[in-house]
PDB file of C-alpha atoms in Angstrom:
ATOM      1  CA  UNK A 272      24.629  41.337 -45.298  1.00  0.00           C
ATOM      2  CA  UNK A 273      21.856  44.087 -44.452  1.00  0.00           C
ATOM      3  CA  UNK A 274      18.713  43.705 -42.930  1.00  0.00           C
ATOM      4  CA  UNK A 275      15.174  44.951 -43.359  1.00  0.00           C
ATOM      5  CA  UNK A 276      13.088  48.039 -42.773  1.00  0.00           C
ATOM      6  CA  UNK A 277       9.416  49.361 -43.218  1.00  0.00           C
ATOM      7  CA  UNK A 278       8.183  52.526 -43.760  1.00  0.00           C
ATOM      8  CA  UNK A 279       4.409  53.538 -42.796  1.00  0.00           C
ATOM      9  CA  UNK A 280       3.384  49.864 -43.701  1.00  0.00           C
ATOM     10  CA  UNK A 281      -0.456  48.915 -43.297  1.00  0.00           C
ATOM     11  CA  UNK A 282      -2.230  45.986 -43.983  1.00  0.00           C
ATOM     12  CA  UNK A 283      -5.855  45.888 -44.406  1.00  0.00           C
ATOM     13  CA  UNK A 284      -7.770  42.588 -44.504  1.00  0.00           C
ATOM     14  CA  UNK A 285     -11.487  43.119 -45.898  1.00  0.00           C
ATOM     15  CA  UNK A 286     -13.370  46.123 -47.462  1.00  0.00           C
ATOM     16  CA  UNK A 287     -16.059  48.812 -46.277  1.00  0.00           C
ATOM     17  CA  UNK A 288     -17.839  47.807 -42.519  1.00  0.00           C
ATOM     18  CA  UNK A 289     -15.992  44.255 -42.754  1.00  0.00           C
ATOM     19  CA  UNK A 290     -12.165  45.797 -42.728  1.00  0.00           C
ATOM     20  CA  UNK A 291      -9.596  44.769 -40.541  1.00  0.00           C
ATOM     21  CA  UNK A 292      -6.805  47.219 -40.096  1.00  0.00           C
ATOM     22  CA  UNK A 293      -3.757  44.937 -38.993  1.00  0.00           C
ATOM     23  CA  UNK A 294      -1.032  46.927 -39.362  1.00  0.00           C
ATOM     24  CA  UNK A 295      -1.010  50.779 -39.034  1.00  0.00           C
ATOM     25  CA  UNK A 296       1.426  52.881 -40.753  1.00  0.00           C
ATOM     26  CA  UNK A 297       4.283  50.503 -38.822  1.00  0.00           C
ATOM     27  CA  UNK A 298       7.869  52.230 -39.757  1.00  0.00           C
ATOM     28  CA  UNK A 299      10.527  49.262 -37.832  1.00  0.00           C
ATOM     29  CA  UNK A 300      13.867  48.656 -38.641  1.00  0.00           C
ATOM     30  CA  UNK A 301      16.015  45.092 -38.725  1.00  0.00           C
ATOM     31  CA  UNK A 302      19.273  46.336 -38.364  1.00  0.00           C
ATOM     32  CA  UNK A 303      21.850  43.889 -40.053  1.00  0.00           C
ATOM     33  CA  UNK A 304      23.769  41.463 -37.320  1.00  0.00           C
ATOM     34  CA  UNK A 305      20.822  42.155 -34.785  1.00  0.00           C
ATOM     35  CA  UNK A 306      18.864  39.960 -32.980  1.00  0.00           C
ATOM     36  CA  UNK A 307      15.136  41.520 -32.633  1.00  0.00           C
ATOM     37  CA  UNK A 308      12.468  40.118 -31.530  1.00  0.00           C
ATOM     38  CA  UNK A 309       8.795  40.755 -32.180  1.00  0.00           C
ATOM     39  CA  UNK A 310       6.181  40.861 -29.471  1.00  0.00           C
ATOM     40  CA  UNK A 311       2.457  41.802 -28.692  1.00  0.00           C
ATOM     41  CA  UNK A 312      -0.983  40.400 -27.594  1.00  0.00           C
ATOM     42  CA  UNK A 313      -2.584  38.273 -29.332  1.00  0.00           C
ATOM     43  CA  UNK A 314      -4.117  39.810 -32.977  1.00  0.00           C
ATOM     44  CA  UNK A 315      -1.484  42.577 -32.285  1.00  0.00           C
ATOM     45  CA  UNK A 316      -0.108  42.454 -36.098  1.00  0.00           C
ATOM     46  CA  UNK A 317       2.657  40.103 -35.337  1.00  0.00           C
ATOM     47  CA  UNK A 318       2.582  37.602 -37.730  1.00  0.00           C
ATOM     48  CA  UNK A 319       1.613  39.850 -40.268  1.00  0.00           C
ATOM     49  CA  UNK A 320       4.412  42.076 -40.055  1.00  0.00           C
ATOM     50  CA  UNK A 321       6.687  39.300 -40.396  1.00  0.00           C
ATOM     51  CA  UNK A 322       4.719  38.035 -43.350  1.00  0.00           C
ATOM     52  CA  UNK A 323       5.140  41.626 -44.881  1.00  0.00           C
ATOM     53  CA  UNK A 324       8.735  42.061 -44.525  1.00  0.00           C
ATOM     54  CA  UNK A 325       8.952  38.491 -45.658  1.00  0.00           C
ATOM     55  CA  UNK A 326       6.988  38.837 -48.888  1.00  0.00           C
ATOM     56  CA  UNK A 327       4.404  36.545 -48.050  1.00  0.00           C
ATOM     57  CA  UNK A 328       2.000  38.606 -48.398  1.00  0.00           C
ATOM     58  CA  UNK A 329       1.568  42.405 -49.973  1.00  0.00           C
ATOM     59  CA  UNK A 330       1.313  45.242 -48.320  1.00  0.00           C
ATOM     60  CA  UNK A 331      -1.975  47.465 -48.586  1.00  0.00           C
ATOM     61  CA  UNK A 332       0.144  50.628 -48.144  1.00  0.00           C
ATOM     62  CA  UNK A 333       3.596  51.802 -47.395  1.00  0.00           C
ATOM     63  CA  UNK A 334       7.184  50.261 -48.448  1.00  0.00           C
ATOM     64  CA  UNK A 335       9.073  47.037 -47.117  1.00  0.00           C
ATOM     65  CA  UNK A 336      12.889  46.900 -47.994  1.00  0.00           C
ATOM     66  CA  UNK A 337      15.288  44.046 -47.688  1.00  0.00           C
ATOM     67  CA  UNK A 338      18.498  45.245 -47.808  1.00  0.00           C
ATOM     68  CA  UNK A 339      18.502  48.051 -50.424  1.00  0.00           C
ATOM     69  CA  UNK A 340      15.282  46.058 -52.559  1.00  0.00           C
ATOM     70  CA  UNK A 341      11.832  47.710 -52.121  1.00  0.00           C
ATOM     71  CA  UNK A 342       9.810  44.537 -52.248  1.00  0.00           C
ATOM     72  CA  UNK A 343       6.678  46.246 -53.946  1.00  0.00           C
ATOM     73  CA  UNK A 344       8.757  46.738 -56.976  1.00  0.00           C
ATOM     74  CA  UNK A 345       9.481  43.664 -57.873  1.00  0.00           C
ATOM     75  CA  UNK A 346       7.449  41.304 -60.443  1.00  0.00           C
ATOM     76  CA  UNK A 347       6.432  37.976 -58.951  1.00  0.00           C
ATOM     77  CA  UNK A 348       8.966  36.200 -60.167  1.00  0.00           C
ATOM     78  CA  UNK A 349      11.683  38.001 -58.701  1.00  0.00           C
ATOM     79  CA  UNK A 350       9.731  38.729 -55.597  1.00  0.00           C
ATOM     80  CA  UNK A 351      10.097  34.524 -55.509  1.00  0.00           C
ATOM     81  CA  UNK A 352      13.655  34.689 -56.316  1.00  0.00           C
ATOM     82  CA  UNK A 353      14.281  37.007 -53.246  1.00  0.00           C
ATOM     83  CA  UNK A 354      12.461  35.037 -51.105  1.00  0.00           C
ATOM     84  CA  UNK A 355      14.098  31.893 -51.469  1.00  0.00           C
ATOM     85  CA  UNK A 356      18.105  33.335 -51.743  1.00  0.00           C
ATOM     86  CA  UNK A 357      17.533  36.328 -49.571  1.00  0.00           C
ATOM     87  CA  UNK A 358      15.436  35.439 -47.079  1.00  0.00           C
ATOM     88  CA  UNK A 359      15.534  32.505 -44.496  1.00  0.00           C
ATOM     89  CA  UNK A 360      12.508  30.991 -42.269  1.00  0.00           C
ATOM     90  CA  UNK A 361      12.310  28.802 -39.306  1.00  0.00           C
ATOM     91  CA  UNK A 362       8.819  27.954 -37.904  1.00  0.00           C
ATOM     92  CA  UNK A 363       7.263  26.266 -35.144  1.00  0.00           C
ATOM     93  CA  UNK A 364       6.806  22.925 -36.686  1.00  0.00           C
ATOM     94  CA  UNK A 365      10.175  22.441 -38.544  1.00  0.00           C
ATOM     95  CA  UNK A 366       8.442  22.012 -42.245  1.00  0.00           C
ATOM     96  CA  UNK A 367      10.848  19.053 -42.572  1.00  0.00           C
ATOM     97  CA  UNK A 368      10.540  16.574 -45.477  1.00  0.00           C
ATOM     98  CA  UNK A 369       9.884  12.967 -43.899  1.00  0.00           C
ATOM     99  CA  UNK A 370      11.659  10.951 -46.313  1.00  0.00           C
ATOM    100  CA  UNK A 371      14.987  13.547 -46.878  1.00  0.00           C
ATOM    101  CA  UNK A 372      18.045  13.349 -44.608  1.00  0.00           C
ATOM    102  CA  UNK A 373      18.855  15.738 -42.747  1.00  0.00           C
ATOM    103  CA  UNK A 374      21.428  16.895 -45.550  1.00  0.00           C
ATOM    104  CA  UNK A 375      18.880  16.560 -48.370  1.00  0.00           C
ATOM    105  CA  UNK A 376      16.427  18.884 -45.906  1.00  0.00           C
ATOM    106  CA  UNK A 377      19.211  21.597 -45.230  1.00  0.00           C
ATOM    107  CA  UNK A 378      20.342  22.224 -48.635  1.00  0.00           C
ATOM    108  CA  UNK A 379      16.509  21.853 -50.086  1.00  0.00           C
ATOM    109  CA  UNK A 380      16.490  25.864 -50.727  1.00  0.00           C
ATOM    110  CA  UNK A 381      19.285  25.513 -53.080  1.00  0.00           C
ATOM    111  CA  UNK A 382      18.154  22.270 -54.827  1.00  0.00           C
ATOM    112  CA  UNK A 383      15.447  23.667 -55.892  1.00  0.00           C
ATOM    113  CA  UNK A 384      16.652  26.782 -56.998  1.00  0.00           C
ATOM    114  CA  UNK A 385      19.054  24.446 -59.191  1.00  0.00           C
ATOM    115  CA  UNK A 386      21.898  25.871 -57.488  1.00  0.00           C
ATOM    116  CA  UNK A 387      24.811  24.277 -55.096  1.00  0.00           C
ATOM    117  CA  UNK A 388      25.624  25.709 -51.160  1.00  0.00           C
ATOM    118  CA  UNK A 389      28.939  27.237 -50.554  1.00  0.00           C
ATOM    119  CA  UNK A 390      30.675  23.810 -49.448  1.00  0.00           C
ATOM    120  CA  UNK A 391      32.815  26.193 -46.733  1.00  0.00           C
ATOM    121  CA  UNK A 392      29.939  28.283 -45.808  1.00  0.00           C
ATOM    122  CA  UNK A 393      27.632  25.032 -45.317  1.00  0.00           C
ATOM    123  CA  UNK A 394      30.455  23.559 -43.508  1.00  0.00           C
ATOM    124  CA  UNK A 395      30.329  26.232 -40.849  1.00  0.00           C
ATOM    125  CA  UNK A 396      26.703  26.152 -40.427  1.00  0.00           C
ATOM    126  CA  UNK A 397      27.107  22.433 -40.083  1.00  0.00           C
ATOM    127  CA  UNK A 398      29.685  22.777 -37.120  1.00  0.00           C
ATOM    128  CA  UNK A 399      28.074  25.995 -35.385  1.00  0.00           C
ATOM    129  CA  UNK A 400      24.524  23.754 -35.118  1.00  0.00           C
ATOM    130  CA  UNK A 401      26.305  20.911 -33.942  1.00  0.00           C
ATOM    131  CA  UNK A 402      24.813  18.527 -36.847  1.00  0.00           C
ATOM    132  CA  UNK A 403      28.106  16.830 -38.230  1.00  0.00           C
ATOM    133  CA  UNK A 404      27.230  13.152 -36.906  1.00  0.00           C
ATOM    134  CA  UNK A 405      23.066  13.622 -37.697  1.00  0.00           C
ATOM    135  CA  UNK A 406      23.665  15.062 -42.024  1.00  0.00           C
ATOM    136  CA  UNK A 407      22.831  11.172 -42.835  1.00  0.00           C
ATOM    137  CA  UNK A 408      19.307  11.002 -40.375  1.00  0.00           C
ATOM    138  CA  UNK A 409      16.012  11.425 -41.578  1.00  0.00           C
ATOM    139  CA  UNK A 410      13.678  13.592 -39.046  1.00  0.00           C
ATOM    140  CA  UNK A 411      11.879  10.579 -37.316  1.00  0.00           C
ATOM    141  CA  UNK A 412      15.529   9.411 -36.151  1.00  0.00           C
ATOM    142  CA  UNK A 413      16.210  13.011 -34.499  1.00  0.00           C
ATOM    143  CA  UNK A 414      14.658  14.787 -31.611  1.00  0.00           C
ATOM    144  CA  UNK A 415      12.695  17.953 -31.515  1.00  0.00           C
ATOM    145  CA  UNK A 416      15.682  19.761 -31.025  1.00  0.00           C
ATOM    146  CA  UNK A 417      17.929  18.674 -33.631  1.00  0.00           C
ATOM    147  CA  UNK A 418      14.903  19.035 -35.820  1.00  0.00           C
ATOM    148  CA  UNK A 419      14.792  22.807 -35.021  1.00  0.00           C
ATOM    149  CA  UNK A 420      18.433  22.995 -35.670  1.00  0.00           C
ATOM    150  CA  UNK A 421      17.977  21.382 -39.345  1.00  0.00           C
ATOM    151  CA  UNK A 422      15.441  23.531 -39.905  1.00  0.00           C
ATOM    152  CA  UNK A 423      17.709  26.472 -38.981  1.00  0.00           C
ATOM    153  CA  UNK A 424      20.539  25.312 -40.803  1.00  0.00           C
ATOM    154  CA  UNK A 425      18.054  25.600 -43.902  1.00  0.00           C
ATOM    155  CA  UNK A 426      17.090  28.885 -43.136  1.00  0.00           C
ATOM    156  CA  UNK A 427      20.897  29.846 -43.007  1.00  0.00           C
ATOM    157  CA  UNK A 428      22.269  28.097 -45.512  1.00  0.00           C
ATOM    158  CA  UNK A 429      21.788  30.747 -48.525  1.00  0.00           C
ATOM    159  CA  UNK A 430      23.349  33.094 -46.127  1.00  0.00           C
ATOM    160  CA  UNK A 431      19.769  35.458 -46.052  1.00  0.00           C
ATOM    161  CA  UNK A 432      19.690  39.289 -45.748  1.00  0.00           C
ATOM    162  CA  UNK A 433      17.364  37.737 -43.041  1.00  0.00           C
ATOM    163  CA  UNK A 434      16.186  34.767 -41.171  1.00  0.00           C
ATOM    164  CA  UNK A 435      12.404  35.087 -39.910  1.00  0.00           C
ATOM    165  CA  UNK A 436      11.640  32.826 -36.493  1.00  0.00           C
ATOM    166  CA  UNK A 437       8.145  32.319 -36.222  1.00  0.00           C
ATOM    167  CA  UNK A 438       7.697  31.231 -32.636  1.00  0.00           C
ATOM    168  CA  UNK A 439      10.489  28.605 -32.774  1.00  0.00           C
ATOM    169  CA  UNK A 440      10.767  27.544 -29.258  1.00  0.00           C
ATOM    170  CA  UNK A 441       6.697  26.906 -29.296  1.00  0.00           C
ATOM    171  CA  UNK A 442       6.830  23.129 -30.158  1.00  0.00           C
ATOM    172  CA  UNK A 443       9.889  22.766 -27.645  1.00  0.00           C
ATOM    173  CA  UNK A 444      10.345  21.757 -23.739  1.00  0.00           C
ATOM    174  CA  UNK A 445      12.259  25.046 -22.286  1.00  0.00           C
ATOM    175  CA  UNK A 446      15.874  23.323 -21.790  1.00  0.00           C
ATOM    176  CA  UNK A 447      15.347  22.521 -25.915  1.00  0.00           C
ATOM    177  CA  UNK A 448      14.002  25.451 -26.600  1.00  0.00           C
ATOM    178  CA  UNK A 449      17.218  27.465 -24.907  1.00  0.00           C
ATOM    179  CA  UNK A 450      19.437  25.634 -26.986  1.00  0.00           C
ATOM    180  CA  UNK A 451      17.673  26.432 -30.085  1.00  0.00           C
ATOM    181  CA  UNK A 452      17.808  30.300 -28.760  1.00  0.00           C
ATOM    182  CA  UNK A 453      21.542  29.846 -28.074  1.00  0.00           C
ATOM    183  CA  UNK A 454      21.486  29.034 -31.503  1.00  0.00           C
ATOM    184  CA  UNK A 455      19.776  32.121 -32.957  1.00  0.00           C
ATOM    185  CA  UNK A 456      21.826  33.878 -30.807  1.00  0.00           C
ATOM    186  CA  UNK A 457      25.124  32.288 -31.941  1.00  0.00           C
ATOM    187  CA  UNK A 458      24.347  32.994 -35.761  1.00  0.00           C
ATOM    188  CA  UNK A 459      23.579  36.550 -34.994  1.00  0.00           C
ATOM    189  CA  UNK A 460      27.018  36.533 -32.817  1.00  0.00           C
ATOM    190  CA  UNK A 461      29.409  34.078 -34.801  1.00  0.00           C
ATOM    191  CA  UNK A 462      28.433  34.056 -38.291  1.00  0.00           C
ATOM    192  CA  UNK A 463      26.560  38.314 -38.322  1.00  0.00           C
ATOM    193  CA  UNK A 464      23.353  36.429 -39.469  1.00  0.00           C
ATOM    194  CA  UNK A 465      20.161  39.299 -38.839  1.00  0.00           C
ATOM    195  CA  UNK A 466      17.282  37.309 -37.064  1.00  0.00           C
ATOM    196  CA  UNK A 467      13.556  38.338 -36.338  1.00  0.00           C
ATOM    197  CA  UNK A 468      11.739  36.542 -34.122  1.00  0.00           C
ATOM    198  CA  UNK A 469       7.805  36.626 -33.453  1.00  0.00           C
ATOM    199  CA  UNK A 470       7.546  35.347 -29.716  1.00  0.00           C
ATOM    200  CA  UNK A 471       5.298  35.535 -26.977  1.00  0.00           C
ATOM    201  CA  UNK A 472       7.640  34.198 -24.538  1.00  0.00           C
ATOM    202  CA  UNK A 473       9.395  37.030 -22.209  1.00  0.00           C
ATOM    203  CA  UNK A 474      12.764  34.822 -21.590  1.00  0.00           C
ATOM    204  CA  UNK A 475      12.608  34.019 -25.223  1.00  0.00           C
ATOM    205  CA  UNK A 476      12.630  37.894 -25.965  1.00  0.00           C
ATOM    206  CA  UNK A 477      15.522  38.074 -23.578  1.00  0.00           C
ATOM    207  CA  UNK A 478      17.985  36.788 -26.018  1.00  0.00           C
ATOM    208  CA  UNK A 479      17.385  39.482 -28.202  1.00  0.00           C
ATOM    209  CA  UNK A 480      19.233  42.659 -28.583  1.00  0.00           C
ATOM    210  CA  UNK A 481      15.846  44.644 -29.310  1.00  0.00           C
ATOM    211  CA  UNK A 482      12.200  43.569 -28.976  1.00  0.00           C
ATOM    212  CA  UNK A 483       9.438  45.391 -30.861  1.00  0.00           C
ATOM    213  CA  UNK A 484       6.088  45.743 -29.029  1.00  0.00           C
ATOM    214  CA  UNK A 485       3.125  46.048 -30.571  1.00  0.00           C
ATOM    215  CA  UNK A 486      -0.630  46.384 -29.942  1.00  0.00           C
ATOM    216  CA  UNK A 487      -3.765  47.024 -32.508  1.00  0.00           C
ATOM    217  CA  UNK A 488      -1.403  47.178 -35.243  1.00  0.00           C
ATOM    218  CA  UNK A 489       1.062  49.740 -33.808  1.00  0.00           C
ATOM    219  CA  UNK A 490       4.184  49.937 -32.533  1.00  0.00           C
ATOM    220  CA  UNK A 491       3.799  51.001 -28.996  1.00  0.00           C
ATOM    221  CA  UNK A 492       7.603  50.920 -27.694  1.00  0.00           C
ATOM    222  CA  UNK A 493      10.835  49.026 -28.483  1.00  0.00           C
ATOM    223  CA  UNK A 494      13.301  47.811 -25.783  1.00  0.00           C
ATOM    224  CA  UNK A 495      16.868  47.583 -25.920  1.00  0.00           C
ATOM    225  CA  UNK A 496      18.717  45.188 -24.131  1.00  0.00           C
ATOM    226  CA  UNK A 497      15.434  43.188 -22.709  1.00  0.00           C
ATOM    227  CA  UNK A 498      15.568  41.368 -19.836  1.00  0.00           C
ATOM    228  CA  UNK A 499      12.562  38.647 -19.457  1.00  0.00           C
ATOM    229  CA  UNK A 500      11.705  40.586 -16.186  1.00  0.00           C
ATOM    230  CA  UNK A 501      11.587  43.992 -18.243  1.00  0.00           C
ATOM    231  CA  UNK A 502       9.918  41.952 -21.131  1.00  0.00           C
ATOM    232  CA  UNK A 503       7.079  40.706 -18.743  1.00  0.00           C
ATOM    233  CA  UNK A 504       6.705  43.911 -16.822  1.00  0.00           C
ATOM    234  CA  UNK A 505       5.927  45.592 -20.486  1.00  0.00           C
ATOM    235  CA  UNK A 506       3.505  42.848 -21.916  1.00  0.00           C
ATOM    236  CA  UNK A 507       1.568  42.998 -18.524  1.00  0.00           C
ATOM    237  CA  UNK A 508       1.183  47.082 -19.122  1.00  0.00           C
ATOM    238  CA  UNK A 509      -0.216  46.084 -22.866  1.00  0.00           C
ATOM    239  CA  UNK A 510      -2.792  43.610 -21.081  1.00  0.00           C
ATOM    240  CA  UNK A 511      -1.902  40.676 -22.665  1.00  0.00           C
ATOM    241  CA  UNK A 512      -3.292  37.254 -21.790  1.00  0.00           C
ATOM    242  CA  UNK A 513      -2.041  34.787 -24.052  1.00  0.00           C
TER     243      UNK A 513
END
């Protein structure tokens, strides 16, 4: 599969006295069939990086790569194509469709790409998320939880270079919200799916096999096997509040 790497990225928001330097020369790497999670106070460059590496949004400076594709090359059009085959996201708030099932919402990506999912490969996904008796449901007939897990099934169902979680456990109550990180954990672990997650929850970090830390745009230090104790201990020494 292959994951996703940056090399001296910045991001610059504004010109002359009114710019805002988000991202600093930021060289990270998402190593394919890792877990890694992103941390940092608040206005750190979180969300931005993430949005860089997913080509949401272009970089000012420097090179994003996902697998062996240097996004700044590519013309719009392909730079869509990428993002919707190559790339997978799960957010906070699920991004369902209301009047889909939960079928129809999974295998959305595809559908409107005009292509068709692996029927083996979506089978899988199916089973590992624990959604065979739900495919039929629309959203307002599932919990929060089984929402989530729709919405990660979507993200996984093109089988990405990489699936972006922005805070995915925010919306969720915590025994919900370990299930769902079970869940990232188990595609990492059963199916080699590479995962970056933007968190600002230390036991959320803990499931990770890396976290990233950064502050003012920087990466100040990256943790291997984090604990949540370890993962607090660090955010306290970067002041955070949030």
């Amino acid at each position: 599969m292959g994951g996703a790497r940056t090399e001296r990225l910045t991001k610059v928001y504004g010109a002359g006295d009114m710019a805002v330097r988000a991202l600093d020369e930021v060289s990270v790497a998402f190593p394919a069939g890792r877990f890694t999670a992103i941390m940092g106070p608040s206005g750190a460059g979180k969300s931005t990086l993430m949005h860089c590496v997913a080509g949401l949004e272009d970089a000012t400076s420097g090179k994003v790569y996902v697998g062996d594709q240097e996004l700044g090359s590519l013309s719009d059009r392909r730079l869509t194509r990428l993002r919707r085959e190559r790339i997978g996201f799960v957010f906070q708030a699920f991004n369902l469709l209301p009047t889909l099932t939960a079928k129809d919402n999974i295998v959305l990506p595809m559908t409107l790409a005009g292509t068709h999912p692996d029927p083996e490969w979506l089978d899988t996904v199916v089973r590992v998320l624990r959604l065979g008796q739900r495919l039929t449901h629309k959203p307002s007939e599932l919990s929060g939880g089984q929402q989530q897990r729709v919405a990660l099934a979507r993200a996984l169902v093109t089988r990405p270079r990489i699936v972006f979680a922005d805070e995915p456990t925010g919306n969720l109550d915590s025994r919900t919200g370990a299930e769902v990180l079970d869940l990232l954990r188990g595609a990492v672990d059963d199916l080699g799916q590479t995962v970056a997650m933007v968190t600002h929850d230390p036991v959320a970090a803990g499931y990770a096999d890396a976290v990233v830390f950064l502050a003012d745009g920087r990466i100040v230090d990256v943790m291997d096997e984090p604990t949540a104790d370890r993962v607090l201990d660090r955010m306290r020494g970067l002041g955070d509040r949030s």
